[in-house]
Coordinates of C-alpha atoms in Angstrom, one line a residue:
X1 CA 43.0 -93.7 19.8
X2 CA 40.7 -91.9 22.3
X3 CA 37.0 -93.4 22.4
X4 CA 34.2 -91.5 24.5
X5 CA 30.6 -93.5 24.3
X6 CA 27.2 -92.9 26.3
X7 CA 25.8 -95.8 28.3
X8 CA 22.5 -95.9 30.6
X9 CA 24.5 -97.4 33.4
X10 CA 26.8 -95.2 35.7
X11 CA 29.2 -98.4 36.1
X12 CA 32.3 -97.7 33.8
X13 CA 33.0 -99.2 31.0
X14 CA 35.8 -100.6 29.1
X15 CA 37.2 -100.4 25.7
X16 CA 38.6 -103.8 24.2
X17 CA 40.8 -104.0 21.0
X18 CA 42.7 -106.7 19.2
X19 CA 43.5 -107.0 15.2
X20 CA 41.3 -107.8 12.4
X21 CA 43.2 -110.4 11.5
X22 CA 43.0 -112.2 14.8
X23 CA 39.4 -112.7 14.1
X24 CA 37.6 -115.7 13.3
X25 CA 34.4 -116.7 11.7
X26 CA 33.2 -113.2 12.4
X27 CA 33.9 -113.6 16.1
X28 CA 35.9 -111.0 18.0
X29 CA 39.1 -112.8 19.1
X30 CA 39.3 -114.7 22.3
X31 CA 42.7 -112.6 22.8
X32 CA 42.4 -108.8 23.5
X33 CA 43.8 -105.8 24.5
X34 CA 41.2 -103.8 27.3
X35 CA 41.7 -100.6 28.5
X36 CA 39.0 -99.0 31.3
X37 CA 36.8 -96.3 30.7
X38 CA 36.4 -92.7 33.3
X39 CA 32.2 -92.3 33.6
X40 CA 30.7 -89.2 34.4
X41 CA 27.1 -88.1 34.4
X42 CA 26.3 -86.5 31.7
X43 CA 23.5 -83.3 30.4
X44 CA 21.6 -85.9 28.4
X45 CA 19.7 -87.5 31.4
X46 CA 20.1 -90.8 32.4
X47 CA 23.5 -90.9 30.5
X48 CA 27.1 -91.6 31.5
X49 CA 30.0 -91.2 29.5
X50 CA 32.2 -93.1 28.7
X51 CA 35.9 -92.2 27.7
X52 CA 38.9 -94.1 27.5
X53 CA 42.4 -95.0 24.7
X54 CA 43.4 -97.5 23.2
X55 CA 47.2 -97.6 23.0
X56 CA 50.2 -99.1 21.5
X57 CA 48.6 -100.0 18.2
X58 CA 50.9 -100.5 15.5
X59 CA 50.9 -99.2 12.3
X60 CA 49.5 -100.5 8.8
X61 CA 47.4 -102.7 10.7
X62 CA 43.1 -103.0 10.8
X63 CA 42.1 -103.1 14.1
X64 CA 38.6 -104.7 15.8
X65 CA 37.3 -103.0 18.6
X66 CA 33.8 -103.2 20.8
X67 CA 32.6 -101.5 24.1
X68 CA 31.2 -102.9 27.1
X69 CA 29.1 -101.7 30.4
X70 CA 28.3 -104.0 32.5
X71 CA 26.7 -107.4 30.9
X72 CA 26.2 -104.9 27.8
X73 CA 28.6 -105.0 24.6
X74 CA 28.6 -103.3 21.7
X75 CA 28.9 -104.6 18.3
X76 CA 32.2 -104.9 16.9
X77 CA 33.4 -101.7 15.1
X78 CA 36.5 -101.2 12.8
X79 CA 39.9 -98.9 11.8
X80 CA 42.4 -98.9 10.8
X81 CA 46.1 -96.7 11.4
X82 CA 48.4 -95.2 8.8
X83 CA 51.8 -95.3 8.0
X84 CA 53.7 -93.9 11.3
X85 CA 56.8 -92.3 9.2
X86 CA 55.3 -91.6 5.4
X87 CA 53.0 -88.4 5.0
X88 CA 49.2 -88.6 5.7
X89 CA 46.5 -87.0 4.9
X90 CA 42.8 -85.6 6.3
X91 CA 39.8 -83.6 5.9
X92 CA 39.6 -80.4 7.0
X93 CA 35.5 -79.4 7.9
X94 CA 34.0 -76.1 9.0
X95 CA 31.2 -75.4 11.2
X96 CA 28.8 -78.0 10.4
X97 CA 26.6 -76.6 13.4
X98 CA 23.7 -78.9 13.0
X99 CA 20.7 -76.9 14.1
X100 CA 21.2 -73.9 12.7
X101 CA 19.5 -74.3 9.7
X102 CA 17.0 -77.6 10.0
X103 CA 18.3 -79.8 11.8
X104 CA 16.9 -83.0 9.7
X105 CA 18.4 -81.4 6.6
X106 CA 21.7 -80.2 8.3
X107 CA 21.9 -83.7 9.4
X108 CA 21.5 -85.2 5.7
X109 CA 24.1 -82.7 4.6
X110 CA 26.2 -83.3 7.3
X111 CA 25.9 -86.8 6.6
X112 CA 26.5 -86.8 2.9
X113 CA 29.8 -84.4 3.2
X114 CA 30.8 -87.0 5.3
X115 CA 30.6 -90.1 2.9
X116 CA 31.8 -87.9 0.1
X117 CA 34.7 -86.9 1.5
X118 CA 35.6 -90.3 2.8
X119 CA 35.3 -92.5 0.0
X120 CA 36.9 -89.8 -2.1
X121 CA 40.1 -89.0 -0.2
X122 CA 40.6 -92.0 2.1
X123 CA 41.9 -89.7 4.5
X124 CA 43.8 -90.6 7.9
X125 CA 41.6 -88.2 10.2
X126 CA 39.3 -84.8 10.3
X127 CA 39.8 -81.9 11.8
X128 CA 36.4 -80.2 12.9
X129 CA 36.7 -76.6 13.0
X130 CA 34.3 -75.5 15.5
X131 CA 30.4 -75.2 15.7
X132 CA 29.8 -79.0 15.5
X133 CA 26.1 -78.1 16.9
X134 CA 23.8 -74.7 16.8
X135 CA 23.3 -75.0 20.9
X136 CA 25.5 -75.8 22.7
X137 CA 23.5 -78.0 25.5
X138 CA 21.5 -79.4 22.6
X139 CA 21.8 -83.2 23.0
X140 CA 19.6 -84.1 19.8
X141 CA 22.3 -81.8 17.7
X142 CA 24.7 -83.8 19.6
X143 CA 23.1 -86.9 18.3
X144 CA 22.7 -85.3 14.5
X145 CA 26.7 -84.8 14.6
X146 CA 27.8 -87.9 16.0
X147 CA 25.5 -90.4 14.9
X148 CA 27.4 -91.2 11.3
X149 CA 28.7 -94.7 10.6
X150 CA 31.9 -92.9 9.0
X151 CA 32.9 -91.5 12.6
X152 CA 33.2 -95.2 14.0
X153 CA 36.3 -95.7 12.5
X154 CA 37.5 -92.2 11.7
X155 CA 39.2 -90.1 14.8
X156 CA 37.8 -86.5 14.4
X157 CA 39.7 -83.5 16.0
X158 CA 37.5 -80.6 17.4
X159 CA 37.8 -77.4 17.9
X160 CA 35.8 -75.7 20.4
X161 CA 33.4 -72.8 18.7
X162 CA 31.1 -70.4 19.9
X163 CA 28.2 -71.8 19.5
X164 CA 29.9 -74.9 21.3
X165 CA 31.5 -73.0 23.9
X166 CA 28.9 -72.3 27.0
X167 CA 28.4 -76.1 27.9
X168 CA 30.6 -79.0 29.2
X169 CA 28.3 -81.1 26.8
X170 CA 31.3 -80.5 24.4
X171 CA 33.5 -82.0 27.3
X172 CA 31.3 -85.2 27.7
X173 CA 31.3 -85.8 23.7
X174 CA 34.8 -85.4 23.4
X175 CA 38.2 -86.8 24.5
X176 CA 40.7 -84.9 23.3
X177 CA 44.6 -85.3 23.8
X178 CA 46.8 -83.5 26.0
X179 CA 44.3 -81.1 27.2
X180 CA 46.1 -77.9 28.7
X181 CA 45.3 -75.6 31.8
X182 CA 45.0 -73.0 29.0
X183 CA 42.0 -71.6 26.6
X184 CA 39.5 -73.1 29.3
X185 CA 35.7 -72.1 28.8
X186 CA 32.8 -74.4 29.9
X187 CA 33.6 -76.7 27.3
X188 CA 37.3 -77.3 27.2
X189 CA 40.5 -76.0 26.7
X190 CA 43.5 -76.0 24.5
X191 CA 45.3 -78.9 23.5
X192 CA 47.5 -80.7 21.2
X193 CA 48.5 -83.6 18.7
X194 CA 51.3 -84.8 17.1
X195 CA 50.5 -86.8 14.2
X196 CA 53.5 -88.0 12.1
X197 CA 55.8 -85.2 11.4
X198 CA 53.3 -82.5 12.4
X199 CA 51.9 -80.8 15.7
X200 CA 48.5 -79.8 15.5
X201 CA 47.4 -77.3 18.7
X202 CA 44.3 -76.7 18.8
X203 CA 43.1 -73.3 20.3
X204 CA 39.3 -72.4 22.4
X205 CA 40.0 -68.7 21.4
X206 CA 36.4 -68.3 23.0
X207 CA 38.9 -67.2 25.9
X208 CA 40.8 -64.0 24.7
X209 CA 43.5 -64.7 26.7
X210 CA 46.5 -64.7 23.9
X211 CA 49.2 -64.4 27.2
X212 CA 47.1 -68.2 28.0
X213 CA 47.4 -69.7 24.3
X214 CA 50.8 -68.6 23.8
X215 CA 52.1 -70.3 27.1
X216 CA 50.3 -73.3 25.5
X217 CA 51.8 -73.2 22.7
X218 CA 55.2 -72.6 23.8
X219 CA 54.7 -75.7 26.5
X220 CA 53.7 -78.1 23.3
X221 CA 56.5 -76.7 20.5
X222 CA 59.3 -77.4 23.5
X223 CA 57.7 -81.3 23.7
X224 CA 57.8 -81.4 20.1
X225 CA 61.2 -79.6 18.9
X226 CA 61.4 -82.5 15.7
X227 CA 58.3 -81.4 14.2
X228 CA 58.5 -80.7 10.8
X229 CA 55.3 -78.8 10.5
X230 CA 53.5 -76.6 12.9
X231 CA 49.7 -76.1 12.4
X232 CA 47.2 -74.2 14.6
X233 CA 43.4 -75.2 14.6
X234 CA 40.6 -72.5 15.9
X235 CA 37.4 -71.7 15.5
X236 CA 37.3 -67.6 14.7
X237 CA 38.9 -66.5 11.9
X238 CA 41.2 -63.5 11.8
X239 CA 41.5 -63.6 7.9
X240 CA 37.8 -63.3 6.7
X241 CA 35.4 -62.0 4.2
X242 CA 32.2 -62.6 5.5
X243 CA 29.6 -61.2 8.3
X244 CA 32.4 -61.7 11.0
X245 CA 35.2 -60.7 9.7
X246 CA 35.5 -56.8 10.6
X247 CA 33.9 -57.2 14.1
X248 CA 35.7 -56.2 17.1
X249 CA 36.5 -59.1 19.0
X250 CA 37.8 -60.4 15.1
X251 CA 40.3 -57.6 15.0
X252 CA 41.4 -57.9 18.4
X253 CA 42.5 -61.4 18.3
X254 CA 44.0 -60.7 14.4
X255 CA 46.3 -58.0 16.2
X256 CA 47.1 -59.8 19.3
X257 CA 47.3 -63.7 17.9
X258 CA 49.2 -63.3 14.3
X259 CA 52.4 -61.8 15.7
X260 CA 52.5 -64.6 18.4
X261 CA 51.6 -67.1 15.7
X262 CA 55.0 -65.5 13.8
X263 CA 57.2 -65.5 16.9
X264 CA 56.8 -69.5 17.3
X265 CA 57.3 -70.2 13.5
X266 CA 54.1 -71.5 12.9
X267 CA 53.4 -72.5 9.2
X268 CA 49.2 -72.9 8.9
X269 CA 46.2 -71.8 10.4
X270 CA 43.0 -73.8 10.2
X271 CA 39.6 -71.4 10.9
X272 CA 36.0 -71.3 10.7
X273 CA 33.4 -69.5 12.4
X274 CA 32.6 -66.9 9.3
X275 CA 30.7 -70.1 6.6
X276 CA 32.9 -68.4 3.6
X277 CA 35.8 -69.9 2.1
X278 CA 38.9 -68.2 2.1
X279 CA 42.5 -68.2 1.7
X280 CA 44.6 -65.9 2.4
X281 CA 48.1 -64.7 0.5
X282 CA 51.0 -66.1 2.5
X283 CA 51.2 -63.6 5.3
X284 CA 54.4 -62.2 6.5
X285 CA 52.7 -61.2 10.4
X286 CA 50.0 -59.1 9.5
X287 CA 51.5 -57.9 5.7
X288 CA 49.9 -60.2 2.6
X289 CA 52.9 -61.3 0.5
X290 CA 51.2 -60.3 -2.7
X291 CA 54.5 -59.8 -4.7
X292 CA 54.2 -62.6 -7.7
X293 CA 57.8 -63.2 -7.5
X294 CA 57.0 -65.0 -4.3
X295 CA 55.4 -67.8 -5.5
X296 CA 56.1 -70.6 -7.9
X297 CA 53.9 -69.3 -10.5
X298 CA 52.1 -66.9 -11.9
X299 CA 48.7 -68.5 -10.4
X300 CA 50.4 -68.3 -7.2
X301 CA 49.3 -71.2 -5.9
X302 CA 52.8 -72.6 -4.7
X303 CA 54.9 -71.1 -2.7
X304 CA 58.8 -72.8 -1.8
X305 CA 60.7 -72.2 1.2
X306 CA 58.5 -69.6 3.2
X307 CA 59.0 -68.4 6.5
X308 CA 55.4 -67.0 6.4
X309 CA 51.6 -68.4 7.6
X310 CA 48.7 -69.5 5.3
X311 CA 45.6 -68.6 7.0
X312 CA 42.3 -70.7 5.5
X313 CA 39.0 -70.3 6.3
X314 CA 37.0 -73.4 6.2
X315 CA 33.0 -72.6 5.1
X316 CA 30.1 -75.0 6.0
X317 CA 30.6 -78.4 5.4
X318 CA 26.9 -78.8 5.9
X319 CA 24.9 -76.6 4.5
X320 CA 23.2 -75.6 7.4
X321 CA 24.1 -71.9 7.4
X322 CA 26.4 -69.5 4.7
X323 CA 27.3 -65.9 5.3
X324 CA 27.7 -63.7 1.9
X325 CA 30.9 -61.7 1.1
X326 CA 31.3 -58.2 2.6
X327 CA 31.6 -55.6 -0.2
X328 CA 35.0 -54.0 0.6
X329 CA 38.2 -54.7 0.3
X330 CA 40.5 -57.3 2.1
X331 CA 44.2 -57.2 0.6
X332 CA 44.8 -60.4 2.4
X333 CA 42.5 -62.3 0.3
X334 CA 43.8 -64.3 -2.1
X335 CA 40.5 -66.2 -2.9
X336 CA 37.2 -65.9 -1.4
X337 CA 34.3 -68.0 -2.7
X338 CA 31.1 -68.2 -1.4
X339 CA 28.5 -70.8 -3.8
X340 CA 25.9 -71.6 -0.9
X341 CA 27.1 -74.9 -1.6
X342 CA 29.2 -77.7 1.3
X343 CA 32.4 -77.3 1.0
X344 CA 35.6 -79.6 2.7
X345 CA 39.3 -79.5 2.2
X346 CA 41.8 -82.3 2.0
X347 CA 45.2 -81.9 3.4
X348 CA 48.5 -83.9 2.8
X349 CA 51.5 -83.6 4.9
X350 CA 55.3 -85.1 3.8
X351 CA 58.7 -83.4 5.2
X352 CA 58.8 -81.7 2.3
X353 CA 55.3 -80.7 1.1
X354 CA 51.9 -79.2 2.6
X355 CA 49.1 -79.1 -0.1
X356 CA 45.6 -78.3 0.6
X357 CA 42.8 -78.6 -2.0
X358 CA 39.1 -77.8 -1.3
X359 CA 36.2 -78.9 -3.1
X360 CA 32.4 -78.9 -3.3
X361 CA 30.2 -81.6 -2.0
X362 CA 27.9 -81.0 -5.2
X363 CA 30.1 -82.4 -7.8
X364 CA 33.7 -83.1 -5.9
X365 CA 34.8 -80.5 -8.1
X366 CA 37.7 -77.9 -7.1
X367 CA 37.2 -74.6 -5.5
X368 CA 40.7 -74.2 -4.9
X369 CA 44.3 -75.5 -3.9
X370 CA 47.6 -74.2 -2.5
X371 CA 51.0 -75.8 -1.7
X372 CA 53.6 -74.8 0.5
X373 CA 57.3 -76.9 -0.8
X374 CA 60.0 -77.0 0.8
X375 CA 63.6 -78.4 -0.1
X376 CA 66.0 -76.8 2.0
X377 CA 64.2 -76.8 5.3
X378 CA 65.0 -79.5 7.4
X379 CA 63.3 -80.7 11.6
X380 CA 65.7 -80.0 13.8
X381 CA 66.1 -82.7 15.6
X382 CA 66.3 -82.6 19.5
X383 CA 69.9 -82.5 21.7

């Protein structure tokens, strides 16, 4: 697990760990793992952060954990890991972009998607899809997104957006995993994940350069041949509905990204950027499969043994700002829904399943779902 945290001292820190169980009469145990922290100076004056991992932490197993500066330590925080070989689950949040609305009430709604969401699905991780604050230097929005008791113990994956995207704040709030050479902006770069059976890369397609994501994602498919499931993460949407969706720099990367996304097999893509839900048919390079046959059903909502890529667009999972449907057609739609209401997703991954259902914050009520099975497919496994 990778930890960043802001102290008032420019002395690094350290991170120290043990299990739950290990504890006694509310004391953190006298035995611990400790792992130091890299300091930098930081945008938010007087500020250093903080960022180091915790490592070989085993699985099933509740975890204490507390920082320390100096003669300064934290109080003791909590999490716990999943199941290292069984599927998993997590949340799947777009551009909560605190700021852009009010940036008390984008807080509240950020906040309440938040504890929804968690005590509903229980889920392993989130996956932020860009736009986590309005301005990108804004330290306060920094603060707004961050400061949630749910994020102590829940690892969050980012994806660099626009609004996010001129600033190394984004850099100093977040320390991401096998950060590339490739996508960099001010605030990051590519990089990638493999949780479970899955490899998550997540793109900053703020830089157009597809020759730069694809040599990304080439380097982190060859280190992760067994992966059952391939899923990319970005920010702007190629398959939208909304205010975005037929601007220029939209259709540029659709045509130069989606035939590079069905060159290296990849099976989902996870956007934002446009605050409108959508999901597209399955997509067979830049043709909607719209052929009922296809699919399971006759809702088709299921789809078995596909070589082709959902695209979903998350919308706000905070309220803070919605875009309204463009009146025209898009034949890769298969649902668009905009409610001016928070919206998340949860996601489950086995071998032999992906299923992704969203819902609104309102009432945890269904907007939709969609499952990809497979039962012929198998990893390959590596020589």
């Amino acid at each position: 697990r990778n930890l960043t945290w802001y102290a008032n001292v420019d002395t690094a820190g350290s991170v120290q760990w043990a299990k739950q169980s290990d504890m006694q009469d509310g004391l953190f145990p006298a035995q611990y793992n400790e792992a130091a922290a890299t300091s930098i100076a930081t945008n938010d004056e007087g500020f250093y952060s903080n960022q180091a991992t915790m490592t070989n932490l085993e699985e099933n197993t509740a975890y204490v954990y507390r920082v320390v500066n100096g003669d300064t330590v934290s109080q003791i925080y909590t999490f716990e890991t999943g199941d290292f070989d069984e599927g998993f689950s997590f949340i799947l949040a777009g551009d909560p972009q605190i700021g852009a609305g009010n940036t008390e009430s984008d807080t509240v709604g950020w906040d309440e998607t938040l504890d929804t969401a968690i005590a509903q699905l229980d889920p392993d991780f989130l996956v932020s899809a860009g736009d986590q604050v309005n301005t990108a230097s804004n330290e306060s929005q920094y603060t707004a997104y961050l400061d949630h008791d749910e994020l102590l113990g829940l690892p969050v994956a980012t994806v660099v957006g626009n609004h996010d995207t001129s600033s190394n704040s984004y850099d100093q709030h977040f320390n991401v995993a096998n950060q590339s050479e490739y996508g960099q902006t001010d605030a990051g770069s590519d990089y990638w994940f493999r949780y479970g059976n899955t490899l998550f890369m997540v793109l900053n397609v703020n830089n157009m350069s597809t020759a730069e994501h694809k040599a990304f994602m080439e380097d982190a498919i060859a280190e992760n041949e067994d992966a059952a499931w391939k899923i990319v993460a970005m920010h702007h949407s190629v398959y939208s509905v909304a205010n975005h969706a037929t601007e220029d720099d939209i259709l540029q990367r659709r045509q130069e990204l989606v035939p590079v996304f069905d060159q290296l097999d990849i099976d989902v893509v996870l956007q934002g950027h446009d605050h409108v839900y959508v999901r597209t048919y399955m997509m067979d390079g830049l043709n909607p499969v719209t052929d009922p046959a296809e699919y399971d059903n006759a809702e088709m909502n299921s789809v078995t043994d596909t070589d082709d890529i959902l695209y979903i667009t998350a919308n706000s999972a905070s309220g803070s700002k919605y875009y309204e449907i463009q009146n025209m057609q898009f034949p890769y739609a298969a649902v668009k829904n905009q409610e001016h209401v928070p919206t998340y997703s949860k996601v489950t991954v086995t071998d032999d399943q992906f299923a992704i259902t969203t819902y609104r914050v309102s009432n945890d009520s269904i907007v939709d779902s969609f499952t990809i099975n497979r039962t012929s497919v198998e990893p390959e496994k590596p020589e």
